[in-house]
PDB file of C-alpha atoms in Angstrom:
ATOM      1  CA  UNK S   1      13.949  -2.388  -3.795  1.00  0.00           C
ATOM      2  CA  UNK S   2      11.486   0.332  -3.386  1.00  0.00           C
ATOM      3  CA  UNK S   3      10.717   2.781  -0.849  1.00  0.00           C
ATOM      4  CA  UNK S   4       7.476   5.424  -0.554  1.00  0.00           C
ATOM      5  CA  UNK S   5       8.195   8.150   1.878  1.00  0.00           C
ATOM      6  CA  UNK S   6       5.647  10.547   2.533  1.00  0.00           C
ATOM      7  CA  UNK S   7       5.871  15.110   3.669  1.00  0.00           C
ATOM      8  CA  UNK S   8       3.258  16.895   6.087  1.00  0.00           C
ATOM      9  CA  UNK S   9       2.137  19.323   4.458  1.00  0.00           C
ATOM     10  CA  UNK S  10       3.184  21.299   7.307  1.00  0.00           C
ATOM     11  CA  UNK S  11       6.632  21.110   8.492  1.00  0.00           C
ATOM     12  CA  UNK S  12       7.258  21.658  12.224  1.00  0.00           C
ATOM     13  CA  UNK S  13       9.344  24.050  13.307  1.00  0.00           C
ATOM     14  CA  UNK S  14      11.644  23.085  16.492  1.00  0.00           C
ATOM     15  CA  UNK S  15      14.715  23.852  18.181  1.00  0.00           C
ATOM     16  CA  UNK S  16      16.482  20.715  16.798  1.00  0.00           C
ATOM     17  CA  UNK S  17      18.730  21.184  14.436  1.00  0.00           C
ATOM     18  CA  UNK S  18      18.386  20.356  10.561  1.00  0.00           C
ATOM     19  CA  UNK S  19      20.973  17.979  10.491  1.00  0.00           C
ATOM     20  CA  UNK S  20      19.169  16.485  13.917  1.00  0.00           C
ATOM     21  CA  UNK S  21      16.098  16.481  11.933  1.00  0.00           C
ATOM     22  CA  UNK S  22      16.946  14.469   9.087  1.00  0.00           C
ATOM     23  CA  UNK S  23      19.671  11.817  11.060  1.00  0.00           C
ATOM     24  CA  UNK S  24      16.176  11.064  13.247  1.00  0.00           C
ATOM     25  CA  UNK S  25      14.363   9.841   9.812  1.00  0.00           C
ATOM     26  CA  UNK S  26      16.546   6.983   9.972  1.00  0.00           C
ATOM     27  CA  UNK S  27      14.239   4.841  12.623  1.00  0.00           C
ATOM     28  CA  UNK S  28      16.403   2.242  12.251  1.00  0.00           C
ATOM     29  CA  UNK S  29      19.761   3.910  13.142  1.00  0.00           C
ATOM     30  CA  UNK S  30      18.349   5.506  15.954  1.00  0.00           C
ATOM     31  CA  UNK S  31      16.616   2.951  17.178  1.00  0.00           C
ATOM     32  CA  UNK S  32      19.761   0.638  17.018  1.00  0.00           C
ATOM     33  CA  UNK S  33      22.253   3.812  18.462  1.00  0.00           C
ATOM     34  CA  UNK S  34      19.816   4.116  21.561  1.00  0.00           C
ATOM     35  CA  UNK S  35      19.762   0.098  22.370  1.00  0.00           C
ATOM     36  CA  UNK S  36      23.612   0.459  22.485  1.00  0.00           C
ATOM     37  CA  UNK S  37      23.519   2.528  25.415  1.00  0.00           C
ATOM     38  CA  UNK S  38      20.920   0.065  27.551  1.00  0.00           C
ATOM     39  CA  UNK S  39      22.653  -3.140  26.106  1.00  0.00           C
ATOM     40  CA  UNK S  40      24.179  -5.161  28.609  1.00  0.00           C
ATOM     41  CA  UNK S  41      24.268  -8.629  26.621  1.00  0.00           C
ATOM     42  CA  UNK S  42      27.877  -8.798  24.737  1.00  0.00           C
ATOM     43  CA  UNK S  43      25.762 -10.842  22.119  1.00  0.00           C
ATOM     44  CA  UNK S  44      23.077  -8.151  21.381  1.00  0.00           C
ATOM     45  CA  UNK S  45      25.956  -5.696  21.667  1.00  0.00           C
ATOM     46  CA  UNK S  46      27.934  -7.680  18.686  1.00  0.00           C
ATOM     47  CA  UNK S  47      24.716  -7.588  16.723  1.00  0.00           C
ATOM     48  CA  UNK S  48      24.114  -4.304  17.066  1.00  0.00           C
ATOM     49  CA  UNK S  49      27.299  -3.018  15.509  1.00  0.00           C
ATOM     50  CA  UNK S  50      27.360  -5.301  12.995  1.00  0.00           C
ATOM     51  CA  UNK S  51      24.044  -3.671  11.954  1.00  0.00           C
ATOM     52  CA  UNK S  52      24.715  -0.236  12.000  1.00  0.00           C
ATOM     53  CA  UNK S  53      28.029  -1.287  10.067  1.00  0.00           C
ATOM     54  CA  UNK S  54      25.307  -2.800   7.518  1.00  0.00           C
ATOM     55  CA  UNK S  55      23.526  -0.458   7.302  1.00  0.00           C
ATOM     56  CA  UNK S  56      26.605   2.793   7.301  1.00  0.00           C
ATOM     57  CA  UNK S  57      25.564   3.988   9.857  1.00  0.00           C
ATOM     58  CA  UNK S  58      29.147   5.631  10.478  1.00  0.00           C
ATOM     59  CA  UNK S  59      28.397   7.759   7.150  1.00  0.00           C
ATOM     60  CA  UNK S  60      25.254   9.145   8.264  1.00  0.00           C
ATOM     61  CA  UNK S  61      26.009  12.359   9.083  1.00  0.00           C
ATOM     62  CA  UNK S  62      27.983  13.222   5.580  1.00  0.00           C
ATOM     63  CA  UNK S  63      24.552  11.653   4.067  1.00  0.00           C
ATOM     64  CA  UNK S  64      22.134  13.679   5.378  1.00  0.00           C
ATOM     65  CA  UNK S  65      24.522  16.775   5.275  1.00  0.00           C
ATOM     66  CA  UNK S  66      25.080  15.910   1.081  1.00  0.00           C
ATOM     67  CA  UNK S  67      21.423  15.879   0.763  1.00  0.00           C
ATOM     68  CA  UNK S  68      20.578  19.302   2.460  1.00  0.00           C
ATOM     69  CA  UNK S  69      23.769  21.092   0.993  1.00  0.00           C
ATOM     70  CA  UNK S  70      21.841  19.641  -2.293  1.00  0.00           C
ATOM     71  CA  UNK S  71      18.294  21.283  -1.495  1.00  0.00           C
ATOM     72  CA  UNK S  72      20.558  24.705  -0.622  1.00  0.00           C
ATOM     73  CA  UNK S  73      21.655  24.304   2.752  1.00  0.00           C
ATOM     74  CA  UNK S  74      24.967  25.527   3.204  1.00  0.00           C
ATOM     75  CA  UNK S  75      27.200  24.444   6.697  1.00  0.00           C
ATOM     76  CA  UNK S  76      25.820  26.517   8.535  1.00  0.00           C
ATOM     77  CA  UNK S  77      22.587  26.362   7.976  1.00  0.00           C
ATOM     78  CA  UNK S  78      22.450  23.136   8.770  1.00  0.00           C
ATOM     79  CA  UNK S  79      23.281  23.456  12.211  1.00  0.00           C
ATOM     80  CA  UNK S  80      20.680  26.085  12.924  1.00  0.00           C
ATOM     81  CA  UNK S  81      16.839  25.047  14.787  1.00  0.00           C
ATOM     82  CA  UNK S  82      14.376  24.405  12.062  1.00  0.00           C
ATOM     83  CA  UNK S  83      12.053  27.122  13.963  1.00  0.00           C
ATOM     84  CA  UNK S  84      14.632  29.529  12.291  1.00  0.00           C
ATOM     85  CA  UNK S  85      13.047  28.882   8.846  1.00  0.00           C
ATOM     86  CA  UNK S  86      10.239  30.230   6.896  1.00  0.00           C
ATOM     87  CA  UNK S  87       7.616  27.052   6.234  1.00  0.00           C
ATOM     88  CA  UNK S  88       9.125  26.709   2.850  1.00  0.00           C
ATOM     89  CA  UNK S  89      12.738  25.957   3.778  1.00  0.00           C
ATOM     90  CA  UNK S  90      11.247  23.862   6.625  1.00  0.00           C
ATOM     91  CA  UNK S  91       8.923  21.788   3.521  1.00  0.00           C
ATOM     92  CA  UNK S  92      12.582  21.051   2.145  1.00  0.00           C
ATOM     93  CA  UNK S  93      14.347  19.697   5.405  1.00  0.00           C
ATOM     94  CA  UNK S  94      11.043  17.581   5.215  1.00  0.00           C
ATOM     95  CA  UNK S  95      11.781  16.428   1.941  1.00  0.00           C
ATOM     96  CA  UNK S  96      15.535  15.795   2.730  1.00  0.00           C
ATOM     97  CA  UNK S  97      14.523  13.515   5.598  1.00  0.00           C
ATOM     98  CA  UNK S  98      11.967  11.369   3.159  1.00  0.00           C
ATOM     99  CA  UNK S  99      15.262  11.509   0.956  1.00  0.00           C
ATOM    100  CA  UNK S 100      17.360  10.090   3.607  1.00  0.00           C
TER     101      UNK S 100
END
């Protein structure tokens, strides 16, 4: 199984935080976490848990906070806005959520 992700060369710099930043590179996940709260059909419902359990969705979070601790963000860091940054700090939270 392969995947190609691709980096802007210029990473934005917002008010979300980095930990926000990467968890939204999983289209997937999100777009499965924001059906849950519209689904009404018990059936749809059943699916989608069983595939954000596929998929580990649970573990997110520890993921994506692994992979920035690895490219030198520490705890806190992670939970500041990416506007905080200098453009090269913002090319790695980039990178993290190709990584992701």
């Amino acid at each position: 199984n392969t995947r190609i992700g691709q980096v802007a060369q210029e990473a934005p710099g917002t008010e979300e935080p980095l930990i926000a930043i990467v968890l939204k590179a999983d289209l997937e996940r999100s777009a499965l976490l924001d059906e849950e709260t519209t689904a009404t059909d018990p059936h749809r419902i059943a699916d989608i848990h069983m595939r954000l359990a596929d998929i580990d969705a649970h573990s997110a979070e520890s993921r994506a906070a692994t992979i920035l601790a690895g490219l030198g963000f520490d705890d806190d860091a992670q939970r500041r806005p990416a506007s905080s940054f200098s453009g090269g700090w913002r090319m790695r939270v980039a990178l993290a959520a190709v990584l992701f």
